Short mmCIF file of C-alpha atoms in Angstrom, two decimals:
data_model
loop_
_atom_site.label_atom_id
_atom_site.label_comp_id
_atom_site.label_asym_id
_atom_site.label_seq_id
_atom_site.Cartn_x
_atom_site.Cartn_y
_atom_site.Cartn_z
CA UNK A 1 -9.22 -8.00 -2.30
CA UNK A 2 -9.14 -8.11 1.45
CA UNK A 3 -5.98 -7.94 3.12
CA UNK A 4 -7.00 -8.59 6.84
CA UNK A 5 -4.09 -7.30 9.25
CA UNK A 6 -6.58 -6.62 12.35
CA UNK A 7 -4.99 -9.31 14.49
CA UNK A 8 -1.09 -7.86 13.73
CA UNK A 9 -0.76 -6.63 17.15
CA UNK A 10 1.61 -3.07 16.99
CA UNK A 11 3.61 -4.15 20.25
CA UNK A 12 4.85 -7.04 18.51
CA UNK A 13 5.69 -5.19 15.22
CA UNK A 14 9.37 -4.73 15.11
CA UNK A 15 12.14 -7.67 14.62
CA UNK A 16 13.65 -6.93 18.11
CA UNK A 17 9.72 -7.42 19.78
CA UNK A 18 9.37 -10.78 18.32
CA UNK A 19 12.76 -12.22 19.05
CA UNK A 20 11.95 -11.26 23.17
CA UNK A 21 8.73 -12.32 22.91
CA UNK A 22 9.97 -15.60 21.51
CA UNK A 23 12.58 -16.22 23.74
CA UNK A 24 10.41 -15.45 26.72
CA UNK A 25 7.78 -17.58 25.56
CA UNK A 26 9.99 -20.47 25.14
CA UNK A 27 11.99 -20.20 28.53
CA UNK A 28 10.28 -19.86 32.44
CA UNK A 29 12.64 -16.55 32.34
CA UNK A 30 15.57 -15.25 30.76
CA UNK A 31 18.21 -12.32 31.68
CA UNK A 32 18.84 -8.96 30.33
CA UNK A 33 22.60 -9.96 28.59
CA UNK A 34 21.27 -13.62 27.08
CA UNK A 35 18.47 -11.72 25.47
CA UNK A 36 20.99 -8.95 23.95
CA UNK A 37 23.45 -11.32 22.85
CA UNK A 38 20.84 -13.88 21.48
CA UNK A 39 19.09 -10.81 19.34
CA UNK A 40 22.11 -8.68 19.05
CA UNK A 41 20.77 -5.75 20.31
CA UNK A 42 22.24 -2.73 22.50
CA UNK A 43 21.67 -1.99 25.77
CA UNK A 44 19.35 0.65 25.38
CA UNK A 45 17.46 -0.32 22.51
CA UNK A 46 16.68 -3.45 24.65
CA UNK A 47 15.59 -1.78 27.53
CA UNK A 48 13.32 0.65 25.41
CA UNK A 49 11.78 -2.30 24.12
CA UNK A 50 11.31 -4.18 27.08
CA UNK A 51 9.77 -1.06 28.85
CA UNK A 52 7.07 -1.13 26.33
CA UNK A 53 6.19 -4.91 26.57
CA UNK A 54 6.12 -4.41 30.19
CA UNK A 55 3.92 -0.64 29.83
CA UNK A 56 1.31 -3.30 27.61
CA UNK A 57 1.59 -6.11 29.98
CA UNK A 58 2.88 -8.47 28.10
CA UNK A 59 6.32 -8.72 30.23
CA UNK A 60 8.06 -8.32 33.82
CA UNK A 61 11.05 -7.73 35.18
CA UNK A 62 12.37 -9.26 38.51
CA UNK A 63 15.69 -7.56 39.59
CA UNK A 64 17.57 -8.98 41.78
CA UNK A 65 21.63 -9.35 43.06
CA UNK A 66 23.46 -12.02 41.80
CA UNK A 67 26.46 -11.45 44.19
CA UNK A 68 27.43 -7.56 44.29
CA UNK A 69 25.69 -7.55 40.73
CA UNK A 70 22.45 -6.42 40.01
CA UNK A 71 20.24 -8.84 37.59
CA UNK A 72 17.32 -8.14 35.42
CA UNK A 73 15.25 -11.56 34.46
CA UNK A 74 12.42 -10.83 32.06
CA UNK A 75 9.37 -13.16 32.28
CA UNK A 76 6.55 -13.56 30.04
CA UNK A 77 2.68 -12.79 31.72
CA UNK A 78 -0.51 -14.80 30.69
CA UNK A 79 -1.77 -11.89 29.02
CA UNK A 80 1.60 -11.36 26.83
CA UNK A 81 1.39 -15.10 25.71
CA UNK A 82 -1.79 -15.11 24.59
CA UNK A 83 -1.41 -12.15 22.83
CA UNK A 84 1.81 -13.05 21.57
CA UNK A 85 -0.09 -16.27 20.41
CA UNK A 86 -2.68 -13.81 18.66
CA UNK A 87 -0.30 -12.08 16.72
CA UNK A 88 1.60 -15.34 15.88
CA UNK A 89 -1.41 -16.83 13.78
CA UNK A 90 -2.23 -13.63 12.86
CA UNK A 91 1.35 -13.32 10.98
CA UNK A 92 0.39 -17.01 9.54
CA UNK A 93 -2.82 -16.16 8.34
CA UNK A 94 -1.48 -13.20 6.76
CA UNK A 95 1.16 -15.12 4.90
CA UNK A 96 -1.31 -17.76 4.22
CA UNK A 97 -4.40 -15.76 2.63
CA UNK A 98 -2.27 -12.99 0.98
CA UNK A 99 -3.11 -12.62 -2.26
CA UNK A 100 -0.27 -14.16 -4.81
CA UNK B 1 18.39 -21.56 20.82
CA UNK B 2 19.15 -19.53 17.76
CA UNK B 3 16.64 -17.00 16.96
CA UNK B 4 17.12 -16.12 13.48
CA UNK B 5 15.65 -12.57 12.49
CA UNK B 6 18.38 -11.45 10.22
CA UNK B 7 16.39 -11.11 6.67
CA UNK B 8 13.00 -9.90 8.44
CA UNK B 9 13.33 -6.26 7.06
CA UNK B 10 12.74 -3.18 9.15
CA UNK B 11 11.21 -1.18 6.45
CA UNK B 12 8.46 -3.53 6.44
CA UNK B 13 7.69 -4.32 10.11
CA UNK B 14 5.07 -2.09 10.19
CA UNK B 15 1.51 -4.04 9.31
CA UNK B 16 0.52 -0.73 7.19
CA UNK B 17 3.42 -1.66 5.09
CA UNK B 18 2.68 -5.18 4.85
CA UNK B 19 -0.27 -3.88 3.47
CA UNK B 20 1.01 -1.69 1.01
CA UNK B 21 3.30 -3.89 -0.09
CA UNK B 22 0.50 -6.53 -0.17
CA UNK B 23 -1.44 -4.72 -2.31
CA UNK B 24 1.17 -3.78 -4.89
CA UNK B 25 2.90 -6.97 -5.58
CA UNK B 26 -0.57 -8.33 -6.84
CA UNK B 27 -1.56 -5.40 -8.60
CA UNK B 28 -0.12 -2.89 -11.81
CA UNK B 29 -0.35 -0.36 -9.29
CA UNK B 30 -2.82 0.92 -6.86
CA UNK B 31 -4.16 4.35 -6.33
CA UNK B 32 -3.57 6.54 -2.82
CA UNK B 33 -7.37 6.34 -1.89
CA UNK B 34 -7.79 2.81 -2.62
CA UNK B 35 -4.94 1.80 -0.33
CA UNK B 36 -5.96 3.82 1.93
CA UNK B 37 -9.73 2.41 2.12
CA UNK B 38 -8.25 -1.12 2.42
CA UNK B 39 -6.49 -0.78 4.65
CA UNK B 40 -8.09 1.74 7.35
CA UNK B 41 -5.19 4.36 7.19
CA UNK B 42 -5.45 8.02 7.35
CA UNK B 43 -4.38 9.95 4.74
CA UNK B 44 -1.09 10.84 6.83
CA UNK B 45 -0.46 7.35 8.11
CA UNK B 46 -0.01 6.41 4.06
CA UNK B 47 1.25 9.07 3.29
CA UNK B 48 4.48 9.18 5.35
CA UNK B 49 4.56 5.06 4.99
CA UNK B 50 4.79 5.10 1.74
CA UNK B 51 7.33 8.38 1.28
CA UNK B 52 9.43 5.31 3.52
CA UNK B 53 9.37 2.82 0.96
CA UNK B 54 9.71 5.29 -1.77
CA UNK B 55 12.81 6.27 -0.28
CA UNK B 56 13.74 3.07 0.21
CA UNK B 57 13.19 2.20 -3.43
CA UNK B 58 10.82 0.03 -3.10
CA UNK B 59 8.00 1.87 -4.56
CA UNK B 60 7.61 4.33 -7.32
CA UNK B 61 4.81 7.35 -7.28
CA UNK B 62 2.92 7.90 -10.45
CA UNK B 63 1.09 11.84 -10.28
CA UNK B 64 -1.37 12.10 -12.74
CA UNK B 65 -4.99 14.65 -13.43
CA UNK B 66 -8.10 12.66 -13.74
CA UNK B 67 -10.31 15.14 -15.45
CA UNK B 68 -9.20 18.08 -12.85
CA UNK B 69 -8.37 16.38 -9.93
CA UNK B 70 -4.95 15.14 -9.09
CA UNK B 71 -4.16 11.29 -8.59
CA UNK B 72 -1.38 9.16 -6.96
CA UNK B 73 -1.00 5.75 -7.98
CA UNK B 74 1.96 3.67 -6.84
CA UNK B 75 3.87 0.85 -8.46
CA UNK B 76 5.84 -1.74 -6.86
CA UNK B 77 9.44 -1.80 -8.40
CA UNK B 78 11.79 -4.88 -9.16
CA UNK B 79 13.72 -4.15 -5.90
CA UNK B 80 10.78 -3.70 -4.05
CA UNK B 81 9.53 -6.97 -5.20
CA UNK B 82 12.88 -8.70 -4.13
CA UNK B 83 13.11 -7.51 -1.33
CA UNK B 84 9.52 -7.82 -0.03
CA UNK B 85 9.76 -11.70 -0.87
CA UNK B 86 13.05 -12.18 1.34
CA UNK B 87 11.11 -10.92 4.10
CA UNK B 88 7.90 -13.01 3.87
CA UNK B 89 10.12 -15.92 3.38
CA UNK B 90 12.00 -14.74 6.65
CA UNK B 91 8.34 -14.55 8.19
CA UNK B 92 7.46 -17.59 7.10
CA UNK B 93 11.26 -19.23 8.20
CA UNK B 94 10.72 -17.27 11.85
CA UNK B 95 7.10 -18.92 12.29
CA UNK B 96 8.23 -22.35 11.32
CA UNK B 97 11.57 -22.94 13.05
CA UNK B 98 10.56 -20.47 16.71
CA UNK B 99 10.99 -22.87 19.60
CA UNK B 100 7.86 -23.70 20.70
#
């Protein structure tokens, strides 16, 4: 039996990691509170996340005022679609080849 | 856009317990070692992963002597079956409907 999880990248691993990913790799950028509320997620467990996308690469933030209100916008890098893209087939192999 | 993560199941996020789990829905039950040489884990790694789904009550461990030397096999259990097949359908439901 050969259960081949090499291409399951760790970044992406938990539930909260591939609902950003998703969401950034579907929109040119999207902003701190429409990520939370889409994923349902607290402040800080987004922002821990979203450090460690950015630490790997895969992410970036742009903050900026909108009015007296500072913004974070998240935006997806070549490197984090592609490996986002990686671990995407990877998942579908997996869930394809695994033994029934 | 509705990004629908709700049944993908923490306790299985990790691709070590994919693995596990992997290996003992297709199987009576599997020992420690051969898990472990599957998939590449250290003894620690699979050890505290599967105390997690133990504890979880997903999976049973089976302590046994063969000839003098102690053995660990593990068993999937009913819940554990259950529950691992929401979240591979929940996998499978993410991977089809994500906006692309």
């Amino acid at each position: 039996m050969k259960i081949d999880l090499e291409h399951i990248n760790r970044a992406f691993e938990s539930k909260a990691r591939l609902g950003i990913m998703s969401i950034l790799s579907v929109n040119e950028s999207a902003d701190f509170t429409t990520i939370k509320n889409l994923l349902g997620l607290t402040d800080g467990n987004l922002a821990s996340h979203a450090r460690s996308l950015e630490e790997a690469g895969y992410i970036e933030s742009r903050k900026q005022f909108v009015g007296r209100k500072p913004n974070t916008r998240f935006v997806i890098t070549p490197a984090g679609r592609e490996a986002f893209a990686i671990h995407l087939k990877a998942l579908e192999d997996f869930l394809k080849n695994r033994p029934l």
